Amino acid sequence: MTDANACTIRFVRASQYADWLRSYELWVNGTSVGKLARNGVLEITLPAGACTIEATIDWGRSQPLVVRTTPGQTVEIEVRNRWGAWAALWAISFGKNSYLVLTEVERKTNRSA
């Protein structure tokens, strides 16, 4: 992969009471790319094009998010707990495949000077 064909995915996680001691594992195209702690940021560089992003924590996971990027682009993805601390029992029982939410929050193109 050359820098000219690369894009950046920036994962951000805000402070939430739910899961505050545990990290979320992030996956791109079925490969683990790292873990994201509370108030954390993780940036990865990968070839531009379509990719499938998922997040997991223990038994819970997100629905896949398909992101299409172009070279030089940075895409910011927010990862958060959908249910919060109070709905944890329901989420454990019925919401395991939607426990986490991935949301594209920003997209920008990096221009060379």
PDB file of C-alpha atoms in Angstrom:
ATOM      1  CA  MET A   1       0.000   0.000   0.000  1.00  0.00           C
ATOM      2  CA  THR A   2       1.346   3.407  -0.920  1.00  0.00           C
ATOM      3  CA  ASP A   3       0.550   6.585   0.986  1.00  0.00           C
ATOM      4  CA  ALA A   4      -1.201   7.875  -2.133  1.00  0.00           C
ATOM      5  CA  ASN A   5      -3.775   5.070  -1.843  1.00  0.00           C
ATOM      6  CA  ALA A   6      -4.173   5.218   1.953  1.00  0.00           C
ATOM      7  CA  CYS A   7      -6.974   6.526   4.121  1.00  0.00           C
ATOM      8  CA  THR A   8      -7.313   6.931   7.881  1.00  0.00           C
ATOM      9  CA  ILE A   9     -10.060   5.637  10.134  1.00  0.00           C
ATOM     10  CA  ARG A  10     -10.213   7.402  13.506  1.00  0.00           C
ATOM     11  CA  PHE A  11     -12.223   5.623  16.205  1.00  0.00           C
ATOM     12  CA  VAL A  12     -13.399   7.694  19.181  1.00  0.00           C
ATOM     13  CA  ARG A  13     -15.102   6.624  22.379  1.00  0.00           C
ATOM     14  CA  ALA A  14     -16.700   9.108  24.746  1.00  0.00           C
ATOM     15  CA  SER A  15     -17.000   8.712  28.483  1.00  0.00           C
ATOM     16  CA  GLN A  16     -20.008   6.578  29.376  1.00  0.00           C
ATOM     17  CA  TYR A  17     -20.711   4.943  32.714  1.00  0.00           C
ATOM     18  CA  ALA A  18     -21.566   1.637  31.030  1.00  0.00           C
ATOM     19  CA  ASP A  19     -18.443  -0.408  30.246  1.00  0.00           C
ATOM     20  CA  TRP A  20     -16.174   2.206  31.832  1.00  0.00           C
ATOM     21  CA  LEU A  21     -13.647  -0.419  32.959  1.00  0.00           C
ATOM     22  CA  ARG A  22     -13.600  -2.407  29.726  1.00  0.00           C
ATOM     23  CA  SER A  23     -12.183  -1.748  26.272  1.00  0.00           C
ATOM     24  CA  TYR A  24     -13.979  -2.300  22.985  1.00  0.00           C
ATOM     25  CA  GLU A  25     -12.171  -4.426  20.397  1.00  0.00           C
ATOM     26  CA  LEU A  26     -12.299  -3.024  16.867  1.00  0.00           C
ATOM     27  CA  TRP A  27     -12.369  -5.103  13.700  1.00  0.00           C
ATOM     28  CA  VAL A  28     -11.849  -4.088  10.063  1.00  0.00           C
ATOM     29  CA  ASN A  29     -12.683  -6.672   7.399  1.00  0.00           C
ATOM     30  CA  GLY A  30     -12.641  -9.428  10.020  1.00  0.00           C
ATOM     31  CA  THR A  31      -9.205  -8.551  11.430  1.00  0.00           C
ATOM     32  CA  SER A  32      -8.680  -7.098  14.897  1.00  0.00           C
ATOM     33  CA  VAL A  33      -7.047  -3.661  14.627  1.00  0.00           C
ATOM     34  CA  GLY A  34      -6.887  -2.679  18.297  1.00  0.00           C
ATOM     35  CA  LYS A  35      -8.748  -1.867  21.483  1.00  0.00           C
ATOM     36  CA  LEU A  36     -10.458   1.357  22.482  1.00  0.00           C
ATOM     37  CA  ALA A  37     -10.690   2.390  26.140  1.00  0.00           C
ATOM     38  CA  ARG A  38     -13.068   4.935  27.686  1.00  0.00           C
ATOM     39  CA  ASN A  39     -12.299   8.471  26.386  1.00  0.00           C
ATOM     40  CA  GLY A  40      -9.946   6.839  23.881  1.00  0.00           C
ATOM     41  CA  VAL A  41      -8.941   7.525  20.290  1.00  0.00           C
ATOM     42  CA  LEU A  42      -7.447   4.966  17.908  1.00  0.00           C
ATOM     43  CA  GLU A  43      -6.262   5.820  14.388  1.00  0.00           C
ATOM     44  CA  ILE A  44      -5.469   3.241  11.751  1.00  0.00           C
ATOM     45  CA  THR A  45      -4.263   3.628   8.182  1.00  0.00           C
ATOM     46  CA  LEU A  46      -5.534   1.259   5.530  1.00  0.00           C
ATOM     47  CA  PRO A  47      -6.015   1.083   1.768  1.00  0.00           C
ATOM     48  CA  ALA A  48      -8.800   3.325   0.478  1.00  0.00           C
ATOM     49  CA  GLY A  49     -12.006   1.654  -0.665  1.00  0.00           C
ATOM     50  CA  ALA A  50     -14.826  -0.207   1.031  1.00  0.00           C
ATOM     51  CA  CYS A  51     -14.274  -1.794   4.425  1.00  0.00           C
ATOM     52  CA  THR A  52     -16.516  -3.406   7.025  1.00  0.00           C
ATOM     53  CA  ILE A  53     -16.081  -2.201  10.599  1.00  0.00           C
ATOM     54  CA  GLU A  54     -17.316  -3.971  13.735  1.00  0.00           C
ATOM     55  CA  ALA A  55     -16.829  -3.552  17.482  1.00  0.00           C
ATOM     56  CA  THR A  56     -17.043  -6.211  20.193  1.00  0.00           C
ATOM     57  CA  ILE A  57     -16.926  -6.423  23.967  1.00  0.00           C
ATOM     58  CA  ASP A  58     -17.082  -9.804  25.680  1.00  0.00           C
ATOM     59  CA  TRP A  59     -20.370 -11.299  24.424  1.00  0.00           C
ATOM     60  CA  GLY A  60     -21.746  -8.090  22.866  1.00  0.00           C
ATOM     61  CA  ARG A  61     -21.144  -6.605  19.450  1.00  0.00           C
ATOM     62  CA  SER A  62     -22.190  -3.934  17.000  1.00  0.00           C
ATOM     63  CA  GLN A  63     -23.925  -4.322  13.706  1.00  0.00           C
ATOM     64  CA  PRO A  64     -21.377  -4.101  10.855  1.00  0.00           C
ATOM     65  CA  LEU A  65     -20.796  -0.641   9.383  1.00  0.00           C
ATOM     66  CA  VAL A  66     -19.646  -0.466   5.757  1.00  0.00           C
ATOM     67  CA  VAL A  67     -17.494   2.585   5.048  1.00  0.00           C
ATOM     68  CA  ARG A  68     -16.338   3.633   1.582  1.00  0.00           C
ATOM     69  CA  THR A  69     -13.270   5.852   1.558  1.00  0.00           C
ATOM     70  CA  THR A  70     -11.115   7.614  -1.005  1.00  0.00           C
ATOM     71  CA  PRO A  71      -7.335   8.132  -0.880  1.00  0.00           C
ATOM     72  CA  GLY A  72      -6.265  10.833   1.572  1.00  0.00           C
ATOM     73  CA  GLN A  73      -9.566  10.777   3.435  1.00  0.00           C
ATOM     74  CA  THR A  74     -10.008  10.587   7.212  1.00  0.00           C
ATOM     75  CA  VAL A  75     -13.236   9.102   8.538  1.00  0.00           C
ATOM     76  CA  GLU A  76     -14.153   9.432  12.213  1.00  0.00           C
ATOM     77  CA  ILE A  77     -16.263   6.661  13.748  1.00  0.00           C
ATOM     78  CA  GLU A  78     -17.847   6.974  17.191  1.00  0.00           C
ATOM     79  CA  VAL A  79     -18.147   3.732  19.170  1.00  0.00           C
ATOM     80  CA  ARG A  80     -20.612   3.683  22.065  1.00  0.00           C
ATOM     81  CA  ASN A  81     -22.829   1.508  24.201  1.00  0.00           C
ATOM     82  CA  ARG A  82     -26.404   1.650  22.891  1.00  0.00           C
ATOM     83  CA  TRP A  83     -28.202   0.631  26.076  1.00  0.00           C
ATOM     84  CA  GLY A  84     -26.428   2.322  28.978  1.00  0.00           C
ATOM     85  CA  ALA A  85     -25.874   0.885  32.422  1.00  0.00           C
ATOM     86  CA  TRP A  86     -29.554   0.657  33.414  1.00  0.00           C
ATOM     87  CA  ALA A  87     -30.639  -1.546  30.517  1.00  0.00           C
ATOM     88  CA  ALA A  88     -27.706  -3.948  30.869  1.00  0.00           C
ATOM     89  CA  LEU A  89     -29.816  -6.960  31.884  1.00  0.00           C
ATOM     90  CA  TRP A  90     -32.083  -6.569  28.856  1.00  0.00           C
ATOM     91  CA  ALA A  91     -29.086  -6.007  26.581  1.00  0.00           C
ATOM     92  CA  ILE A  92     -27.334  -9.123  27.886  1.00  0.00           C
ATOM     93  CA  SER A  93     -30.430 -11.213  27.208  1.00  0.00           C
ATOM     94  CA  PHE A  94     -31.751  -9.818  23.932  1.00  0.00           C
ATOM     95  CA  GLY A  95     -29.463  -7.103  22.605  1.00  0.00           C
ATOM     96  CA  LYS A  96     -26.109  -8.856  22.216  1.00  0.00           C
ATOM     97  CA  ASN A  97     -25.912  -8.177  18.458  1.00  0.00           C
ATOM     98  CA  SER A  98     -26.682  -4.482  18.888  1.00  0.00           C
ATOM     99  CA  TYR A  99     -25.024  -3.791  22.240  1.00  0.00           C
ATOM    100  CA  LEU A 100     -22.540  -1.387  20.639  1.00  0.00           C
ATOM    101  CA  VAL A 101     -23.228   1.281  18.005  1.00  0.00           C
ATOM    102  CA  LEU A 102     -20.863   2.532  15.299  1.00  0.00           C
ATOM    103  CA  THR A 103     -21.678   5.976  13.894  1.00  0.00           C
ATOM    104  CA  GLU A 104     -19.797   7.901  11.233  1.00  0.00           C
ATOM    105  CA  VAL A 105     -19.455  11.402  12.695  1.00  0.00           C
ATOM    106  CA  GLU A 106     -16.983  13.160  10.410  1.00  0.00           C
ATOM    107  CA  ARG A 107     -15.384  12.753   7.005  1.00  0.00           C
ATOM    108  CA  LYS A 108     -12.656  15.007   5.632  1.00  0.00           C
ATOM    109  CA  THR A 109     -10.078  14.922   2.880  1.00  0.00           C
ATOM    110  CA  ASN A 110      -6.480  15.658   3.778  1.00  0.00           C
ATOM    111  CA  ARG A 111      -4.982  17.987   1.202  1.00  0.00           C
ATOM    112  CA  SER A 112      -1.243  18.165   0.616  1.00  0.00           C
ATOM    113  CA  ALA A 113       0.247  21.662   0.726  1.00  0.00           C
TER     114      ALA A 113
END
